[in-house]
């Protein structure tokens, strides 16, 4: 079975500061992929960043980086220089082994303060 | 189209009514998924299509839920005799190729904005 745990229901960050959103995962598969999606109040899930289990380098996409610690089974999202538009729900998700679908965590509501 | 389009965006149904939710994936996308997202929760998998073939329907919560994609493009999720517990946002997502091996890359899903169903 695959499981994603996001322990922070809500987070606040001051504009222009960095913030880390936590994600831990559980799978017995050696091959898996970790995803972060952003869901603003409009409802659409927006893909942010991907990390494969075999990738040696931590993934980065602009202001987003993924702090991948395989031994700890964690895949935390780091957002640098927060902007007001970053306020949204953030979901960590995983696809593992032969599974076709993503398994999502319960999400973290991020609020960026001016 | 440019993105995944879902309709209606909002649907209110009386308990016991049938509803149909439509998904227009990105043109040419092979894979299509339906997810159910309860309030304050992450999306949960319902079913998966590869072209017109429904390869996985293990997430459908009951036999009142039915999905189809007859021509391998537009998909419809139908819920018969709706119940209050069916109230949720139903998300559709598509990707250009089958999920495949993870070593080949992310095969990122593009999601629609969802259809919010409220059953009274």
Short mmCIF file of C-alpha atoms in Angstrom, two decimals:
data_model
loop_
_atom_site.label_atom_id
_atom_site.label_comp_id
_atom_site.label_asym_id
_atom_site.label_seq_id
_atom_site.Cartn_x
_atom_site.Cartn_y
_atom_site.Cartn_z
CA UNK A 1 0.00 0.00 0.00
CA UNK A 2 1.09 3.52 -0.66
CA UNK A 3 0.59 6.39 1.73
CA UNK A 4 1.38 10.10 1.73
CA UNK A 5 1.38 12.07 4.98
CA UNK A 6 1.24 15.85 5.20
CA UNK A 7 1.26 16.85 8.86
CA UNK A 8 0.77 20.60 8.45
CA UNK A 9 -2.90 21.43 7.83
CA UNK A 10 -2.05 25.14 7.60
CA UNK A 11 1.06 27.28 7.27
CA UNK A 12 1.68 31.01 7.28
CA UNK A 13 4.66 32.77 5.72
CA UNK A 14 5.61 36.39 5.28
CA UNK A 15 5.88 37.64 1.73
CA UNK A 16 9.42 37.27 0.28
CA UNK A 17 10.41 34.67 2.85
CA UNK A 18 11.04 30.97 2.18
CA UNK A 19 8.73 28.23 3.42
CA UNK A 20 9.00 24.44 3.66
CA UNK A 21 5.97 22.19 3.31
CA UNK A 22 6.45 18.72 4.74
CA UNK A 23 5.68 15.43 3.04
CA UNK A 24 6.52 11.89 4.08
CA UNK A 25 5.67 8.80 2.09
CA UNK A 26 5.44 5.09 2.56
CA UNK A 27 5.92 2.48 -0.12
CA UNK A 28 7.65 -0.86 -0.47
CA UNK A 29 8.40 -0.24 -4.14
CA UNK A 30 11.94 0.73 -5.17
CA UNK A 31 10.68 2.70 -8.15
CA UNK A 32 8.40 5.62 -7.42
CA UNK A 33 7.76 9.22 -8.34
CA UNK A 34 6.86 12.12 -6.07
CA UNK A 35 4.83 15.10 -7.22
CA UNK A 36 3.73 18.40 -5.77
CA UNK A 37 0.57 20.12 -6.95
CA UNK A 38 -0.88 23.51 -6.06
CA UNK A 39 -4.64 23.99 -5.84
CA UNK A 40 -5.81 27.62 -5.67
CA UNK A 41 -9.36 28.48 -4.69
CA UNK A 42 -10.38 28.19 -8.36
CA UNK A 43 -10.02 24.42 -7.95
CA UNK A 44 -7.58 23.47 -10.69
CA UNK A 45 -4.63 21.32 -9.64
CA UNK A 46 -1.42 22.85 -10.99
CA UNK A 47 1.71 20.70 -11.32
CA UNK A 48 4.76 22.20 -9.63
CA UNK A 49 7.62 19.73 -9.44
CA UNK A 50 8.57 16.05 -9.81
CA UNK A 51 11.21 13.85 -8.20
CA UNK A 52 11.95 10.29 -9.29
CA UNK A 53 13.26 7.80 -6.77
CA UNK A 54 16.31 7.15 -8.92
CA UNK A 55 17.11 10.82 -9.44
CA UNK A 56 20.37 11.66 -7.70
CA UNK A 57 19.83 15.40 -7.67
CA UNK A 58 17.05 17.23 -5.88
CA UNK A 59 14.54 18.62 -8.35
CA UNK A 60 14.25 22.38 -8.85
CA UNK A 61 11.78 24.43 -10.89
CA UNK A 62 12.18 28.17 -10.56
CA UNK A 63 11.26 29.15 -6.99
CA UNK A 64 10.31 25.57 -6.14
CA UNK A 65 12.74 22.92 -4.96
CA UNK A 66 12.19 19.49 -3.56
CA UNK A 67 14.23 18.40 -0.56
CA UNK A 68 14.34 14.66 -1.22
CA UNK A 69 15.65 12.51 1.64
CA UNK A 70 15.25 8.92 0.54
CA UNK A 71 16.35 7.26 3.77
CA UNK A 72 13.84 9.32 5.74
CA UNK A 73 11.18 8.86 3.06
CA UNK A 74 10.55 12.56 2.92
CA UNK A 75 9.98 14.89 -0.02
CA UNK A 76 9.53 18.38 1.34
CA UNK A 77 8.65 21.29 -0.95
CA UNK A 78 10.61 24.48 -0.50
CA UNK A 79 9.21 27.70 -1.91
CA UNK A 80 11.68 30.56 -1.97
CA UNK A 81 10.76 34.24 -2.00
CA UNK A 82 7.05 33.67 -1.31
CA UNK A 83 4.54 35.74 -3.23
CA UNK A 84 0.93 36.59 -2.38
CA UNK A 85 -0.13 34.45 -5.33
CA UNK A 86 1.40 31.41 -3.67
CA UNK A 87 -1.50 31.29 -1.22
CA UNK A 88 -3.22 28.01 -2.02
CA UNK A 89 -3.61 24.38 -0.99
CA UNK A 90 -0.53 22.26 -1.69
CA UNK A 91 -0.68 18.52 -2.23
CA UNK A 92 2.10 15.97 -2.21
CA UNK A 93 1.42 12.87 -4.30
CA UNK A 94 3.13 9.63 -5.26
CA UNK A 95 2.98 7.03 -7.98
CA UNK A 96 4.79 3.83 -7.10
CA UNK A 97 5.69 0.58 -8.79
CA UNK A 98 3.17 -0.54 -11.35
CA UNK A 99 0.38 1.72 -10.10
CA UNK A 100 -1.15 3.97 -12.73
CA UNK A 101 -2.77 6.47 -10.40
CA UNK A 102 -1.44 9.08 -8.01
CA UNK A 103 -1.96 8.76 -4.26
CA UNK A 104 -2.40 12.17 -2.62
CA UNK A 105 -1.82 13.48 0.86
CA UNK A 106 -4.40 15.55 2.72
CA UNK A 107 -2.76 18.84 1.76
CA UNK A 108 -1.35 21.95 3.43
CA UNK A 109 -3.11 25.30 3.19
CA UNK A 110 -0.43 27.96 2.70
CA UNK A 111 -1.21 31.60 3.40
CA UNK A 112 1.28 34.28 2.38
CA UNK A 113 1.01 37.42 4.48
CA UNK A 114 1.78 40.88 3.05
CA UNK B 1 -8.07 22.48 -26.41
CA UNK B 2 -5.53 24.27 -24.30
CA UNK B 3 -6.45 22.52 -21.09
CA UNK B 4 -8.75 19.97 -19.53
CA UNK B 5 -12.31 21.23 -19.53
CA UNK B 6 -15.00 19.98 -17.16
CA UNK B 7 -18.70 20.68 -17.10
CA UNK B 8 -20.82 21.57 -15.31
CA UNK B 9 -18.61 23.42 -12.85
CA UNK B 10 -21.36 23.25 -10.25
CA UNK B 11 -24.23 20.82 -9.93
CA UNK B 12 -26.89 20.63 -7.25
CA UNK B 13 -28.91 17.44 -7.20
CA UNK B 14 -31.70 16.14 -5.03
CA UNK B 15 -31.02 12.82 -3.36
CA UNK B 16 -31.97 10.04 -5.70
CA UNK B 17 -31.38 11.98 -8.93
CA UNK B 18 -28.94 10.84 -11.60
CA UNK B 19 -26.11 13.15 -12.63
CA UNK B 20 -23.62 13.19 -15.50
CA UNK B 21 -20.30 15.00 -15.36
CA UNK B 22 -18.33 15.65 -18.52
CA UNK B 23 -14.60 15.84 -19.12
CA UNK B 24 -12.90 17.14 -22.28
CA UNK B 25 -9.23 16.16 -22.01
CA UNK B 26 -6.40 17.78 -23.90
CA UNK B 27 -6.63 16.72 -27.53
CA UNK B 28 -4.62 13.59 -28.24
CA UNK B 29 -4.09 12.64 -24.62
CA UNK B 30 -4.18 8.88 -24.21
CA UNK B 31 -4.63 8.62 -20.46
CA UNK B 32 -7.65 9.93 -18.57
CA UNK B 33 -8.29 9.71 -14.83
CA UNK B 34 -11.24 10.59 -12.62
CA UNK B 35 -10.67 11.55 -8.99
CA UNK B 36 -13.07 12.41 -6.17
CA UNK B 37 -12.09 15.15 -3.73
CA UNK B 38 -14.09 15.51 -0.52
CA UNK B 39 -14.04 18.85 1.27
CA UNK B 40 -10.68 19.47 2.94
CA UNK B 41 -9.16 16.25 1.62
CA UNK B 42 -6.81 15.19 -1.13
CA UNK B 43 -8.17 13.69 -4.35
CA UNK B 44 -8.90 9.98 -4.36
CA UNK B 45 -8.66 7.82 -7.47
CA UNK B 46 -11.86 6.60 -9.07
CA UNK B 47 -11.06 5.19 -12.49
CA UNK B 48 -8.57 5.18 -15.37
CA UNK B 49 -8.97 5.05 -19.16
CA UNK B 50 -6.32 4.37 -21.78
CA UNK B 51 -7.94 5.64 -24.95
CA UNK B 52 -11.44 4.12 -24.90
CA UNK B 53 -10.52 1.18 -22.66
CA UNK B 54 -11.37 1.43 -18.96
CA UNK B 55 -8.38 -0.38 -17.51
CA UNK B 56 -9.00 0.29 -13.84
CA UNK B 57 -12.24 1.04 -12.03
CA UNK B 58 -11.13 -0.16 -8.64
CA UNK B 59 -11.73 3.24 -7.01
CA UNK B 60 -15.40 3.56 -7.91
CA UNK B 61 -17.17 3.55 -4.53
CA UNK B 62 -20.29 1.68 -5.59
CA UNK B 63 -22.12 0.29 -8.59
CA UNK B 64 -24.02 3.59 -8.76
CA UNK B 65 -20.89 5.10 -10.31
CA UNK B 66 -20.23 4.51 -13.98
CA UNK B 67 -17.70 6.07 -16.36
CA UNK B 68 -17.22 5.87 -20.08
CA UNK B 69 -14.97 7.22 -22.81
CA UNK B 70 -16.49 5.69 -25.94
CA UNK B 71 -14.32 7.35 -28.60
CA UNK B 72 -11.17 7.77 -26.57
CA UNK B 73 -11.60 11.50 -26.08
CA UNK B 74 -14.49 12.96 -24.06
CA UNK B 75 -15.37 11.09 -20.88
CA UNK B 76 -18.52 11.09 -18.79
CA UNK B 77 -18.83 10.12 -15.14
CA UNK B 78 -22.37 9.15 -14.25
CA UNK B 79 -23.72 8.78 -10.76
CA UNK B 80 -27.08 7.11 -10.36
CA UNK B 81 -29.46 7.63 -7.43
CA UNK B 82 -27.18 10.20 -5.82
CA UNK B 83 -26.65 10.13 -2.06
CA UNK B 84 -25.47 12.90 0.25
CA UNK B 85 -22.10 11.20 0.66
CA UNK B 86 -21.53 11.68 -3.08
CA UNK B 87 -21.14 15.43 -2.49
CA UNK B 88 -17.60 16.26 -3.55
CA UNK B 89 -15.52 17.82 -6.28
CA UNK B 90 -14.93 15.44 -9.19
CA UNK B 91 -11.63 16.05 -10.93
CA UNK B 92 -10.64 14.84 -14.35
CA UNK B 93 -7.00 14.63 -15.43
CA UNK B 94 -5.25 13.59 -18.63
CA UNK B 95 -1.74 12.87 -19.84
CA UNK B 96 -0.24 12.33 -23.29
CA UNK B 97 0.83 8.73 -22.78
CA UNK B 98 0.11 5.70 -20.60
CA UNK B 99 1.66 5.87 -17.12
CA UNK B 100 4.51 3.57 -18.16
CA UNK B 101 7.72 3.11 -16.27
CA UNK B 102 8.68 5.78 -13.79
CA UNK B 103 12.28 5.69 -14.99
CA UNK B 104 10.98 7.13 -18.26
CA UNK B 105 9.84 10.31 -16.59
CA UNK B 106 7.02 11.90 -14.73
CA UNK B 107 4.14 11.56 -17.23
CA UNK B 108 2.58 14.56 -15.53
CA UNK B 109 -1.18 14.76 -15.23
CA UNK B 110 -2.99 17.92 -16.27
CA UNK B 111 -6.11 18.47 -14.20
CA UNK B 112 -9.35 20.22 -14.97
CA UNK B 113 -10.95 22.70 -12.55
CA UNK B 114 -13.41 20.06 -11.38
CA UNK B 115 -17.16 19.65 -11.09
CA UNK B 116 -18.53 20.43 -7.63
CA UNK B 117 -21.51 18.18 -6.85
CA UNK B 118 -23.79 19.00 -3.97
CA UNK B 119 -26.49 16.46 -3.12
CA UNK B 120 -29.33 17.77 -0.98
#
